[in-house]
Amino acid sequence: MILKPVIYAFPTALSVPDETFAKAMINNAVRPIKSSPVEIYENKDIHKLAKDS
């Protein structure tokens, strides 16, 4: 895959691995409920949520 070096060097730039995405969504599910029913996350936000475990 041509993009592997880019993904390795800049993990938040293009894609999010499945495991990271799953961790982020689980962490988001157990957080206190916000007033907005819909939340949109960018790649950097997903990586931050995944680290909040």
PDB file of N, CA and C in Angstrom:
ATOM      1  N   MET A   1       0.845  -1.180   0.000  1.00  0.00           N
ATOM      2  CA  MET A   1       0.000   0.000   0.000  1.00  0.00           C
ATOM      3  C   MET A   1       0.891   1.245   0.000  1.00  0.00           C
ATOM      4  N   ILE A   2       0.628   2.150  -0.863  1.00  0.00           N
ATOM      5  CA  ILE A   2       1.445   3.347  -1.029  1.00  0.00           C
ATOM      6  C   ILE A   2       1.308   4.296   0.161  1.00  0.00           C
ATOM      7  N   LEU A   3       0.163   4.351   0.777  1.00  0.00           N
ATOM      8  CA  LEU A   3      -0.083   5.316   1.852  1.00  0.00           C
ATOM      9  C   LEU A   3       0.415   4.865   3.221  1.00  0.00           C
ATOM     10  N   LYS A   4       0.905   3.640   3.344  1.00  0.00           N
ATOM     11  CA  LYS A   4       1.357   3.159   4.657  1.00  0.00           C
ATOM     12  C   LYS A   4       2.389   4.065   5.315  1.00  0.00           C
ATOM     13  N   PRO A   5       3.417   4.550   4.604  1.00  0.00           N
ATOM     14  CA  PRO A   5       4.370   5.457   5.266  1.00  0.00           C
ATOM     15  C   PRO A   5       3.714   6.751   5.752  1.00  0.00           C
ATOM     16  N   VAL A   6       2.766   7.267   4.991  1.00  0.00           N
ATOM     17  CA  VAL A   6       2.071   8.497   5.392  1.00  0.00           C
ATOM     18  C   VAL A   6       1.228   8.237   6.632  1.00  0.00           C
ATOM     19  N   ILE A   7       0.513   7.128   6.650  1.00  0.00           N
ATOM     20  CA  ILE A   7      -0.317   6.779   7.804  1.00  0.00           C
ATOM     21  C   ILE A   7       0.555   6.548   9.030  1.00  0.00           C
ATOM     22  N   TYR A   8       1.715   5.928   8.836  1.00  0.00           N
ATOM     23  CA  TYR A   8       2.627   5.685   9.963  1.00  0.00           C
ATOM     24  C   TYR A   8       3.186   6.998  10.511  1.00  0.00           C
ATOM     25  N   ALA A   9       3.601   7.904   9.620  1.00  0.00           N
ATOM     26  CA  ALA A   9       4.212   9.165  10.046  1.00  0.00           C
ATOM     27  C   ALA A   9       3.184  10.161  10.580  1.00  0.00           C
ATOM     28  N   PHE A  10       2.001  10.157  10.002  1.00  0.00           N
ATOM     29  CA  PHE A  10       0.946  11.101  10.393  1.00  0.00           C
ATOM     30  C   PHE A  10      -0.357  10.331  10.624  1.00  0.00           C
ATOM     31  N   PRO A  11      -0.486   9.657  11.759  1.00  0.00           N
ATOM     32  CA  PRO A  11      -1.636   8.776  11.966  1.00  0.00           C
ATOM     33  C   PRO A  11      -2.984   9.491  11.977  1.00  0.00           C
ATOM     34  N   THR A  12      -3.006  10.771  12.256  1.00  0.00           N
ATOM     35  CA  THR A  12      -4.289  11.470  12.291  1.00  0.00           C
ATOM     36  C   THR A  12      -4.624  12.162  10.975  1.00  0.00           C
ATOM     37  N   ALA A  13      -3.766  12.050   9.987  1.00  0.00           N
ATOM     38  CA  ALA A  13      -3.962  12.793   8.742  1.00  0.00           C
ATOM     39  C   ALA A  13      -5.009  12.180   7.818  1.00  0.00           C
ATOM     40  N   LEU A  14      -4.966  10.876   7.588  1.00  0.00           N
ATOM     41  CA  LEU A  14      -5.818  10.289   6.561  1.00  0.00           C
ATOM     42  C   LEU A  14      -6.861   9.307   7.066  1.00  0.00           C
ATOM     43  N   SER A  15      -6.458   8.374   7.887  1.00  0.00           N
ATOM     44  CA  SER A  15      -7.384   7.319   8.277  1.00  0.00           C
ATOM     45  C   SER A  15      -7.244   7.002   9.757  1.00  0.00           C
ATOM     46  N   VAL A  16      -8.215   6.243  10.244  1.00  0.00           N
ATOM     47  CA  VAL A  16      -8.216   5.828  11.641  1.00  0.00           C
ATOM     48  C   VAL A  16      -8.324   4.304  11.662  1.00  0.00           C
ATOM     49  N   PRO A  17      -7.390   3.613  12.325  1.00  0.00           N
ATOM     50  CA  PRO A  17      -7.490   2.157  12.419  1.00  0.00           C
ATOM     51  C   PRO A  17      -8.774   1.743  13.149  1.00  0.00           C
ATOM     52  N   ASP A  18      -9.293   0.571  12.811  1.00  0.00           N
ATOM     53  CA  ASP A  18     -10.537   0.081  13.406  1.00  0.00           C
ATOM     54  C   ASP A  18     -10.470   0.025  14.927  1.00  0.00           C
ATOM     55  N   GLU A  19      -9.355  -0.452  15.463  1.00  0.00           N
ATOM     56  CA  GLU A  19      -9.219  -0.581  16.915  1.00  0.00           C
ATOM     57  C   GLU A  19      -9.272   0.790  17.597  1.00  0.00           C
ATOM     58  N   THR A  20      -8.617   1.772  17.010  1.00  0.00           N
ATOM     59  CA  THR A  20      -8.635   3.132  17.560  1.00  0.00           C
ATOM     60  C   THR A  20     -10.044   3.706  17.503  1.00  0.00           C
ATOM     61  N   PHE A  21     -10.727   3.491  16.396  1.00  0.00           N
ATOM     62  CA  PHE A  21     -12.097   3.979  16.243  1.00  0.00           C
ATOM     63  C   PHE A  21     -13.017   3.331  17.274  1.00  0.00           C
ATOM     64  N   ALA A  22     -12.869   2.029  17.468  1.00  0.00           N
ATOM     65  CA  ALA A  22     -13.701   1.321  18.443  1.00  0.00           C
ATOM     66  C   ALA A  22     -13.461   1.843  19.856  1.00  0.00           C
ATOM     67  N   LYS A  23     -12.203   2.046  20.227  1.00  0.00           N
ATOM     68  CA  LYS A  23     -11.895   2.588  21.558  1.00  0.00           C
ATOM     69  C   LYS A  23     -12.513   3.971  21.736  1.00  0.00           C
ATOM     70  N   ALA A  24     -12.411   4.794  20.712  1.00  0.00           N
ATOM     71  CA  ALA A  24     -12.956   6.153  20.790  1.00  0.00           C
ATOM     72  C   ALA A  24     -14.471   6.132  20.966  1.00  0.00           C
ATOM     73  N   MET A  25     -15.160   5.264  20.234  1.00  0.00           N
ATOM     74  CA  MET A  25     -16.612   5.219  20.329  1.00  0.00           C
ATOM     75  C   MET A  25     -17.072   4.658  21.673  1.00  0.00           C
ATOM     76  N   ILE A  26     -16.327   3.699  22.215  1.00  0.00           N
ATOM     77  CA  ILE A  26     -16.661   3.178  23.548  1.00  0.00           C
ATOM     78  C   ILE A  26     -16.449   4.263  24.595  1.00  0.00           C
ATOM     79  N   ASN A  27     -15.321   4.964  24.519  1.00  0.00           N
ATOM     80  CA  ASN A  27     -15.063   6.056  25.467  1.00  0.00           C
ATOM     81  C   ASN A  27     -16.112   7.154  25.338  1.00  0.00           C
ATOM     82  N   ASN A  28     -16.556   7.426  24.124  1.00  0.00           N
ATOM     83  CA  ASN A  28     -17.576   8.446  23.914  1.00  0.00           C
ATOM     84  C   ASN A  28     -18.928   7.997  24.479  1.00  0.00           C
ATOM     85  N   ALA A  29     -19.215   6.713  24.393  1.00  0.00           N
ATOM     86  CA  ALA A  29     -20.499   6.197  24.881  1.00  0.00           C
ATOM     87  C   ALA A  29     -20.622   6.286  26.397  1.00  0.00           C
ATOM     88  N   VAL A  30     -19.518   6.192  27.114  1.00  0.00           N
ATOM     89  CA  VAL A  30     -19.583   6.219  28.577  1.00  0.00           C
ATOM     90  C   VAL A  30     -19.381   7.618  29.156  1.00  0.00           C
ATOM     91  N   ARG A  31     -19.162   8.596  28.307  1.00  0.00           N
ATOM     92  CA  ARG A  31     -19.043   9.986  28.775  1.00  0.00           C
ATOM     93  C   ARG A  31     -20.424  10.534  29.101  1.00  0.00           C
ATOM     94  N   PRO A  32     -20.479  11.596  29.920  1.00  0.00           N
ATOM     95  CA  PRO A  32     -21.778  12.224  30.196  1.00  0.00           C
ATOM     96  C   PRO A  32     -22.443  12.709  28.903  1.00  0.00           C
ATOM     97  N   ILE A  33     -23.760  12.640  28.873  1.00  0.00           N
ATOM     98  CA  ILE A  33     -24.520  13.018  27.684  1.00  0.00           C
ATOM     99  C   ILE A  33     -24.465  14.530  27.482  1.00  0.00           C
ATOM    100  N   LYS A  34     -24.259  14.919  26.232  1.00  0.00           N
ATOM    101  CA  LYS A  34     -24.258  16.339  25.877  1.00  0.00           C
ATOM    102  C   LYS A  34     -25.637  16.713  25.341  1.00  0.00           C
ATOM    103  N   SER A  35     -25.878  17.990  25.190  1.00  0.00           N
ATOM    104  CA  SER A  35     -27.187  18.457  24.737  1.00  0.00           C
ATOM    105  C   SER A  35     -27.449  18.148  23.259  1.00  0.00           C
ATOM    106  N   SER A  36     -26.410  18.010  22.474  1.00  0.00           N
ATOM    107  CA  SER A  36     -26.565  17.747  21.043  1.00  0.00           C
ATOM    108  C   SER A  36     -26.761  16.252  20.782  1.00  0.00           C
ATOM    109  N   PRO A  37     -27.814  15.882  20.033  1.00  0.00           N
ATOM    110  CA  PRO A  37     -28.036  14.456  19.759  1.00  0.00           C
ATOM    111  C   PRO A  37     -27.070  13.876  18.724  1.00  0.00           C
ATOM    112  N   VAL A  38     -26.435  14.736  17.939  1.00  0.00           N
ATOM    113  CA  VAL A  38     -25.514  14.288  16.893  1.00  0.00           C
ATOM    114  C   VAL A  38     -24.150  14.917  17.140  1.00  0.00           C
ATOM    115  N   GLU A  39     -23.116  14.086  17.069  1.00  0.00           N
ATOM    116  CA  GLU A  39     -21.755  14.583  17.230  1.00  0.00           C
ATOM    117  C   GLU A  39     -20.939  14.166  16.015  1.00  0.00           C
ATOM    118  N   ILE A  40     -20.180  15.087  15.468  1.00  0.00           N
ATOM    119  CA  ILE A  40     -19.324  14.812  14.315  1.00  0.00           C
ATOM    120  C   ILE A  40     -17.881  14.975  14.762  1.00  0.00           C
ATOM    121  N   TYR A  41     -17.072  13.935  14.513  1.00  0.00           N
ATOM    122  CA  TYR A  41     -15.677  13.941  14.935  1.00  0.00           C
ATOM    123  C   TYR A  41     -14.755  13.878  13.736  1.00  0.00           C
ATOM    124  N   GLU A  42     -13.667  14.614  13.813  1.00  0.00           N
ATOM    125  CA  GLU A  42     -12.618  14.521  12.810  1.00  0.00           C
ATOM    126  C   GLU A  42     -11.589  13.507  13.303  1.00  0.00           C
ATOM    127  N   ASN A  43     -10.651  13.141  12.439  1.00  0.00           N
ATOM    128  CA  ASN A  43      -9.663  12.114  12.781  1.00  0.00           C
ATOM    129  C   ASN A  43      -8.907  12.434  14.063  1.00  0.00           C
ATOM    130  N   LYS A  44      -8.477  13.673  14.235  1.00  0.00           N
ATOM    131  CA  LYS A  44      -7.724  14.042  15.438  1.00  0.00           C
ATOM    132  C   LYS A  44      -8.572  13.864  16.687  1.00  0.00           C
ATOM    133  N   ASP A  45      -9.856  14.200  16.600  1.00  0.00           N
ATOM    134  CA  ASP A  45     -10.756  14.030  17.740  1.00  0.00           C
ATOM    135  C   ASP A  45     -10.915  12.555  18.099  1.00  0.00           C
ATOM    136  N   ILE A  46     -10.995  11.702  17.092  1.00  0.00           N
ATOM    137  CA  ILE A  46     -11.131  10.262  17.336  1.00  0.00           C
ATOM    138  C   ILE A  46      -9.888   9.727  18.030  1.00  0.00           C
ATOM    139  N   HIS A  47      -8.718  10.162  17.594  1.00  0.00           N
ATOM    140  CA  HIS A  47      -7.479   9.718  18.239  1.00  0.00           C
ATOM    141  C   HIS A  47      -7.418  10.197  19.684  1.00  0.00           C
ATOM    142  N   LYS A  48      -7.870  11.430  19.953  1.00  0.00           N
ATOM    143  CA  LYS A  48      -7.883  11.948  21.329  1.00  0.00           C
ATOM    144  C   LYS A  48      -8.845  11.150  22.200  1.00  0.00           C
ATOM    145  N   LEU A  49     -10.024  10.842  21.681  1.00  0.00           N
ATOM    146  CA  LEU A  49     -10.997  10.056  22.439  1.00  0.00           C
ATOM    147  C   LEU A  49     -10.469   8.658  22.739  1.00  0.00           C
ATOM    148  N   ALA A  50      -9.756   8.067  21.801  1.00  0.00           N
ATOM    149  CA  ALA A  50      -9.219   6.718  21.998  1.00  0.00           C
ATOM    150  C   ALA A  50      -8.168   6.697  23.097  1.00  0.00           C
ATOM    151  N   LYS A  51      -7.440   7.795  23.278  1.00  0.00           N
ATOM    152  CA  LYS A  51      -6.405   7.854  24.310  1.00  0.00           C
ATOM    153  C   LYS A  51      -6.984   8.115  25.694  1.00  0.00           C
ATOM    154  N   ASP A  52      -8.239   8.541  25.787  1.00  0.00           N
ATOM    155  CA  ASP A  52      -8.867   8.886  27.061  1.00  0.00           C
ATOM    156  C   ASP A  52      -9.347   7.668  27.851  1.00  0.00           C
ATOM    157  N   SER A  53      -8.745   6.533  27.661  1.00  0.00           N
ATOM    158  CA  SER A  53      -9.227   5.330  28.357  1.00  0.00           C
ATOM    159  C   SER A  53      -8.620   5.155  29.714  1.00  0.00           C
TER     160      SER A  53
END
